[in-house]
């Protein structure tokens, strides 16, 4: 029997609304409402479809069995606390989570961790040097014990040793040394963090004042430069000839031509993203969104490159962007030589690594032949998932006499800085070029724009 013709009188409950257009939900949790005594016995609820509407003279009734929603509604009243407690019990705290298992530098940047480790290693090497002296104080045999009992005089001698005698670093490599007082202040900051971690307390104000006074004296003694570095911005007009020098010079040799291309591509990303060196070097294949877009003006399809939102939030410092926002890498045809065209370089790296899932894509000519399907605005170009953690700026190293491309290892910031410095000298820049100059140019443009 169809339920459309079944009419039920309105329930005489004061808690039910009386609007003509309101629907009342009947479920098995409401046995009185589900089978009203005045309703015809032929209209069984078991025969009702899950979403059947019953027309009555006063209101419409929706019959369905949506238990979780009804229970939630029944527990909202202030008188239902006993019922709530009977249905739910608080779980026991039987986990083994311990705050002491979380490293003190958890979540910090790799560079910060590196500088903290350097402060620890320097102190340990200094203690080893002191312990090797004739009739050495026993405290120097344990670096942490020595730090806990160290005085301002001990720390002053430590910094004199770092500035004047420490010449070799990890692996016996020659250190470039501390040249600026700002670098010395930065080292002191990280050393204080190491001191706090070992002793459980910060350096006292009196001791800190004495050490800083001694450091000013050591800065003069060792000829540290206390003048701030000039903020010289760079623009695309500066970088195009610089890239040309990188590609054609013979004054500096590279193991592979790939290294020259990566250095050029870094200059492009540094200028376009105006971001930190470490953020750019962390760019991986999985952070890319490649596609062929339909030209709204009716021209040929356009290859596009986007950075995924996860990379933008994690590395580019744009954490307030929505989950679907991407950063579009523009294609620039600034010069006929294409030495500053990001898409040409990036697609070249991907073709060289055979990174596309579509194995027939081996050149830009193959990409430009692709056309989005009718009714679609883009055609995605997915990369192989097994290459997700490969780095765009990968490391090139010599192992067992063979030059190898370590795509799962990023190029180090030290390697990049060294290459930029030597190439800027070859190019003839008045001052040594460094990565942060990209940010000066972008910052200046933002200041002048008034936004």
XYZ file of C-alpha atoms in Angstrom:
451
model
C 0.000 0.000 0.000
C 1.418 3.393 -0.883
C 2.199 5.578 2.097
C 1.398 8.764 0.192
C -2.227 8.478 1.178
C -1.621 7.778 4.860
C -2.431 10.690 7.138
C -1.350 10.934 10.749
C -2.559 13.428 13.298
C 0.007 15.859 14.595
C 1.643 14.707 17.858
C 0.325 16.622 20.821
C 3.755 17.354 22.314
C 4.654 20.862 23.392
C 8.280 20.262 22.436
C 7.406 19.757 18.764
C 7.231 22.843 16.540
C 3.915 23.770 14.968
C 5.054 25.236 11.640
C 3.123 23.919 8.648
C 6.290 23.496 6.580
C 8.422 21.728 9.168
C 9.461 18.103 8.816
C 9.534 15.795 11.847
C 12.038 12.943 11.850
C 10.598 9.623 13.089
C 13.058 6.817 13.834
C 13.061 3.560 15.830
C 14.468 5.565 18.755
C 11.013 7.209 19.015
C 8.602 4.239 19.236
C 5.623 6.418 20.127
C 6.109 8.639 17.081
C 7.042 5.769 14.820
C 3.710 3.979 15.341
C 1.060 6.378 16.438
C -2.029 4.634 17.907
C -4.297 6.686 15.693
C -2.475 5.776 12.468
C -3.933 3.078 10.215
C -2.405 -0.339 10.966
C -1.991 -1.058 7.276
C 0.742 1.538 6.958
C 3.645 -0.416 8.471
C 6.919 1.410 8.916
C 8.819 -1.681 7.848
C 7.317 -1.251 4.407
C 8.386 2.372 4.131
C 11.306 3.296 1.929
C 14.157 5.028 3.763
C 13.119 8.506 2.524
C 9.294 8.532 2.198
C 7.301 11.705 2.691
C 3.869 11.461 4.393
C 1.464 14.274 3.689
C -0.735 15.257 6.600
C -3.182 18.089 7.082
C -0.803 19.974 9.371
C 2.776 19.053 8.394
C 5.075 16.758 6.397
C 6.737 13.825 8.124
C 10.088 12.362 6.987
C 10.559 8.716 7.961
C 14.142 7.441 8.042
C 16.532 5.506 10.286
C 19.478 7.822 10.829
C 20.478 6.673 14.330
C 23.674 8.678 14.945
C 22.008 12.006 14.194
C 19.009 11.276 16.443
C 21.196 10.146 19.309
C 23.283 13.312 18.985
C 20.103 15.382 19.083
C 18.842 13.533 22.186
C 22.089 14.213 24.054
C 22.050 17.962 23.643
C 19.633 18.612 26.490
C 20.862 19.558 29.936
C 18.982 16.632 31.530
C 20.739 13.950 29.466
C 24.072 13.883 31.337
C 23.472 10.424 32.900
C 22.564 9.050 29.489
C 25.675 10.573 27.984
C 27.881 8.992 30.650
C 26.252 5.611 30.149
C 27.076 5.667 26.435
C 30.671 6.937 26.687
C 33.576 6.331 29.043
C 36.790 8.356 29.091
C 39.738 6.335 27.737
C 42.685 5.427 29.938
C 46.007 7.195 29.534
C 47.922 4.042 28.633
C 50.257 5.556 26.005
C 54.029 5.668 26.311
C 54.326 9.240 24.992
C 57.118 11.109 26.782
C 58.202 14.706 26.208
C 61.804 13.772 26.955
C 61.805 11.673 23.776
C 61.197 14.781 21.645
C 64.485 16.422 20.572
C 64.965 19.985 21.764
C 65.441 21.154 18.173
C 62.420 19.256 16.812
C 60.803 21.137 13.947
C 63.749 23.488 13.495
C 65.369 24.179 10.167
C 68.330 22.141 8.981
C 70.542 25.216 9.019
C 69.659 25.962 12.648
C 70.431 22.375 13.637
C 73.712 22.575 11.766
C 74.784 25.726 13.619
C 73.824 24.206 16.975
C 75.905 21.127 16.211
C 78.814 23.330 15.200
C 78.739 25.071 18.588
C 78.801 21.694 20.351
C 81.573 20.280 18.148
C 83.780 23.336 18.637
C 83.483 23.104 22.404
C 84.230 19.381 22.360
C 87.317 19.932 20.199
C 88.472 22.717 22.506
C 88.062 20.469 25.552
C 90.028 17.714 23.786
C 92.803 20.203 23.054
C 92.873 21.331 26.697
C 92.847 17.737 27.929
C 95.930 16.965 25.817
C 97.988 19.609 27.626
C 100.502 18.482 30.277
C 99.018 18.424 33.768
C 95.556 19.174 32.359
C 92.693 19.805 34.729
C 90.533 16.615 34.944
C 87.392 18.615 34.133
C 88.510 18.937 30.486
C 88.231 15.192 29.930
C 84.434 15.513 29.873
C 83.118 18.307 27.651
C 79.743 18.632 29.373
C 81.269 18.589 32.847
C 83.740 21.231 31.722
C 80.920 23.412 30.400
C 78.990 23.172 33.653
C 82.013 24.411 35.571
C 83.242 26.898 32.969
C 83.891 30.495 34.003
C 83.839 33.664 31.931
C 87.628 33.396 31.610
C 87.302 29.863 30.203
C 84.784 31.001 27.601
C 86.962 33.984 26.680
C 89.906 31.677 25.987
C 87.598 29.379 24.016
C 86.544 32.180 21.660
C 90.142 33.290 21.243
C 90.981 29.701 20.212
C 88.081 29.628 17.729
C 88.983 32.942 16.102
C 92.747 32.625 16.088
C 93.710 28.942 15.961
C 90.888 26.789 14.652
C 91.695 26.303 10.956
C 90.250 22.910 9.979
C 86.725 21.607 10.111
C 84.997 18.309 9.398
C 87.034 15.984 7.228
C 90.106 18.178 7.578
C 88.655 20.857 5.316
C 90.046 24.331 5.690
C 87.618 26.723 7.340
C 86.961 30.099 5.768
C 86.993 31.581 9.270
C 84.966 34.295 10.949
C 85.272 37.631 9.165
C 82.393 39.700 10.595
C 81.411 40.658 14.114
C 77.823 39.791 13.194
C 78.940 36.194 12.543
C 80.633 36.092 15.939
C 77.435 37.295 17.621
C 75.475 34.602 15.806
C 77.934 31.930 16.991
C 77.584 33.219 20.541
C 73.793 32.896 20.330
C 73.969 29.225 19.319
C 76.622 28.522 21.937
C 74.282 29.891 24.603
C 71.647 27.437 23.403
C 74.124 24.579 23.796
C 75.066 25.830 27.269
C 71.399 25.947 28.292
C 70.800 22.422 27.002
C 73.757 20.979 28.944
C 73.417 22.853 32.233
C 69.648 23.310 32.311
C 70.118 27.032 32.980
C 71.024 30.023 30.892
C 74.284 31.907 31.309
C 73.997 34.432 34.124
C 73.700 38.096 33.238
C 77.044 38.952 34.887
C 78.855 36.137 33.092
C 77.224 37.003 29.765
C 78.246 40.647 30.127
C 81.856 39.653 30.824
C 81.980 37.298 27.831
C 80.534 39.917 25.463
C 83.092 42.461 26.664
C 85.830 39.974 25.913
C 84.363 39.207 22.484
C 84.472 42.901 21.538
C 88.134 42.877 22.430
C 88.747 39.708 20.399
C 86.936 41.213 17.402
C 89.424 44.089 17.383
C 92.355 41.761 18.018
C 91.537 39.505 15.056
C 90.430 42.317 12.756
C 86.781 41.402 12.339
C 84.724 43.696 10.142
C 81.943 45.443 12.034
C 80.431 47.267 9.056
C 77.074 45.938 7.801
C 77.068 44.439 4.345
C 75.665 46.732 1.686
C 72.207 45.661 0.511
C 72.777 45.686 -3.236
C 69.713 44.411 -5.146
C 69.911 42.483 -8.405
C 67.432 42.408 -11.269
C 66.839 40.385 -14.403
C 69.062 42.754 -16.388
C 71.946 41.736 -14.092
C 71.214 38.012 -14.130
C 70.940 37.411 -17.890
C 74.605 38.280 -18.623
C 75.599 36.492 -15.402
C 73.957 33.280 -16.654
C 75.721 33.709 -19.980
C 79.050 33.851 -18.149
C 78.197 30.705 -16.171
C 77.442 28.757 -19.345
C 80.444 29.767 -21.423
C 83.348 30.469 -19.052
C 86.393 28.199 -19.065
C 87.968 29.792 -16.005
C 86.008 27.475 -13.721
C 85.525 23.816 -14.475
C 82.586 21.629 -13.500
C 82.309 17.849 -13.479
C 79.159 17.986 -15.616
C 77.414 20.576 -17.720
C 74.355 19.851 -15.561
C 76.016 21.804 -12.745
C 76.192 24.940 -14.875
C 72.536 24.568 -15.827
C 71.455 24.073 -12.207
C 73.329 27.208 -11.174
C 71.565 29.192 -13.904
C 68.175 27.787 -12.905
C 68.816 28.687 -9.267
C 69.353 32.305 -10.309
C 65.972 32.275 -12.057
C 64.077 30.841 -9.077
C 65.888 33.143 -6.678
C 64.797 36.150 -8.695
C 61.196 35.028 -9.314
C 60.344 33.582 -5.885
C 62.417 36.071 -3.832
C 62.962 33.324 -1.298
C 65.543 31.753 0.937
C 68.360 29.631 -0.390
C 67.382 26.588 1.674
C 63.770 26.752 0.457
C 64.790 26.683 -3.197
C 67.308 23.873 -2.729
C 64.561 21.734 -1.136
C 62.451 21.723 -4.317
C 61.582 18.117 -5.257
C 59.785 16.470 -8.140
C 56.672 15.869 -6.030
C 56.362 19.632 -5.469
C 55.710 20.264 -9.171
C 52.388 20.433 -10.991
C 52.942 20.288 -14.745
C 50.227 20.641 -17.341
C 49.322 21.871 -20.803
C 46.737 24.674 -20.632
C 44.291 25.656 -23.333
C 44.993 29.152 -24.664
C 41.876 31.304 -24.031
C 42.804 33.435 -27.046
C 42.754 30.476 -29.398
C 46.495 29.997 -29.726
C 48.439 26.747 -29.310
C 48.328 25.015 -25.879
C 50.628 26.527 -23.264
C 52.898 24.402 -20.982
C 52.604 25.557 -17.361
C 54.545 24.870 -14.168
C 53.039 25.281 -10.684
C 54.431 24.617 -7.212
C 52.095 22.568 -5.023
C 50.452 24.245 -1.991
C 52.347 21.942 0.394
C 55.694 23.214 -0.909
C 54.518 26.822 -0.785
C 53.443 26.556 2.866
C 56.396 24.439 3.977
C 59.234 26.254 2.211
C 58.114 29.527 0.672
C 56.628 30.866 3.905
C 53.106 31.457 2.564
C 51.271 29.488 5.248
C 48.001 31.448 5.042
C 47.254 30.402 1.478
C 44.293 28.128 0.852
C 44.742 24.408 0.306
C 44.294 24.815 -3.444
C 46.580 27.803 -4.033
C 49.628 27.193 -6.186
C 52.596 29.316 -7.219
C 52.876 29.649 -10.983
C 56.412 29.732 -12.330
C 56.325 32.200 -15.217
C 57.897 31.543 -18.572
C 60.167 34.401 -19.580
C 61.506 34.922 -23.086
C 63.872 37.740 -22.174
C 66.627 36.919 -24.618
C 66.865 34.991 -27.874
C 69.391 32.668 -26.242
C 66.760 31.516 -23.663
C 69.398 31.653 -20.906
C 66.767 33.046 -18.531
C 63.730 30.959 -19.512
C 62.729 28.795 -16.490
C 60.503 26.378 -18.401
C 63.260 25.548 -20.885
C 65.648 24.612 -18.063
C 63.140 22.775 -15.846
C 61.660 20.659 -18.627
C 65.204 19.912 -19.755
C 66.075 18.515 -16.312
C 62.932 16.360 -16.331
C 63.599 15.048 -19.838
C 67.176 14.197 -18.835
C 65.898 12.220 -15.821
C 63.121 10.571 -17.900
C 60.714 11.673 -15.183
C 57.408 11.773 -17.083
C 54.947 8.895 -16.746
C 54.296 9.246 -20.458
C 57.559 7.821 -21.791
C 56.945 9.371 -25.207
C 57.637 12.855 -23.798
C 61.311 13.426 -24.537
C 61.418 17.042 -25.707
C 59.467 20.282 -25.642
C 58.351 19.513 -29.170
C 56.561 16.422 -27.844
C 54.903 18.488 -25.106
C 53.673 21.148 -27.515
C 51.962 18.487 -29.605
C 49.629 17.683 -26.700
C 46.138 19.210 -26.737
C 43.567 19.149 -23.879
C 40.445 17.118 -24.636
C 37.278 18.837 -25.784
C 35.573 20.537 -22.872
C 38.776 20.504 -20.759
C 40.984 23.472 -20.016
C 44.156 21.558 -19.178
C 45.961 18.271 -19.662
C 48.023 17.178 -16.595
C 51.551 15.879 -17.170
C 52.199 13.566 -14.183
C 55.691 12.541 -13.138
C 56.737 9.060 -12.044
C 55.825 8.463 -8.406
C 59.051 6.619 -7.683
C 60.862 9.898 -8.366
C 58.790 11.963 -5.918
C 61.698 12.522 -3.528
C 64.251 13.378 -6.186
C 65.618 16.908 -5.919
C 65.696 19.395 -8.765
C 68.944 20.818 -7.368
C 70.614 17.461 -6.907
C 74.131 16.767 -5.733
C 76.894 15.908 -8.188
C 79.790 14.049 -6.576
C 82.805 11.928 -7.453
C 82.610 8.415 -6.010
C 85.268 5.792 -6.684
C 86.654 7.936 -9.457
C 83.278 8.209 -11.206
C 81.144 11.338 -11.468
C 77.651 10.529 -10.196
C 74.366 12.425 -10.078
C 72.785 11.826 -6.655
C 69.219 12.849 -7.414
C 67.911 11.841 -3.978
C 70.415 14.169 -2.255
C 70.140 17.966 -2.430
C 72.998 20.242 -3.347
C 74.496 21.753 -0.206
C 74.226 25.461 0.508
C 78.007 25.613 0.883
C 78.532 24.239 -2.619
C 76.063 26.715 -4.075
C 77.590 29.687 -2.237
C 81.072 28.722 -3.380
C 79.975 28.461 -7.008
C 78.131 31.787 -6.916
C 81.109 33.503 -5.329
C 83.656 32.226 -7.849
C 81.367 32.893 -10.822
C 80.639 36.454 -9.648
C 84.376 37.132 -9.505
C 84.822 35.744 -13.021
C 81.871 37.782 -14.288
C 83.327 40.962 -12.814
C 80.756 41.984 -10.212
C 82.126 44.804 -8.069
C 81.101 42.916 -4.909
C 80.903 39.189 -4.325
C 77.430 37.956 -5.243
C 75.375 36.084 -2.626
C 71.881 34.592 -2.641
C 70.243 37.095 -0.313
C 70.624 39.837 -2.914
C 67.611 38.371 -4.714
C 65.478 39.394 -1.743
C 66.820 42.938 -1.697
C 65.562 43.570 -5.218
C 62.105 42.149 -4.547
C 61.844 44.015 -1.255
C 62.800 47.283 -2.897
C 60.145 46.837 -5.580
C 57.502 46.127 -2.920
C 58.523 49.216 -0.955
C 58.324 51.417 -4.031
C 54.933 49.989 -5.009
C 53.382 51.199 -1.754
C 51.556 47.890 -1.182
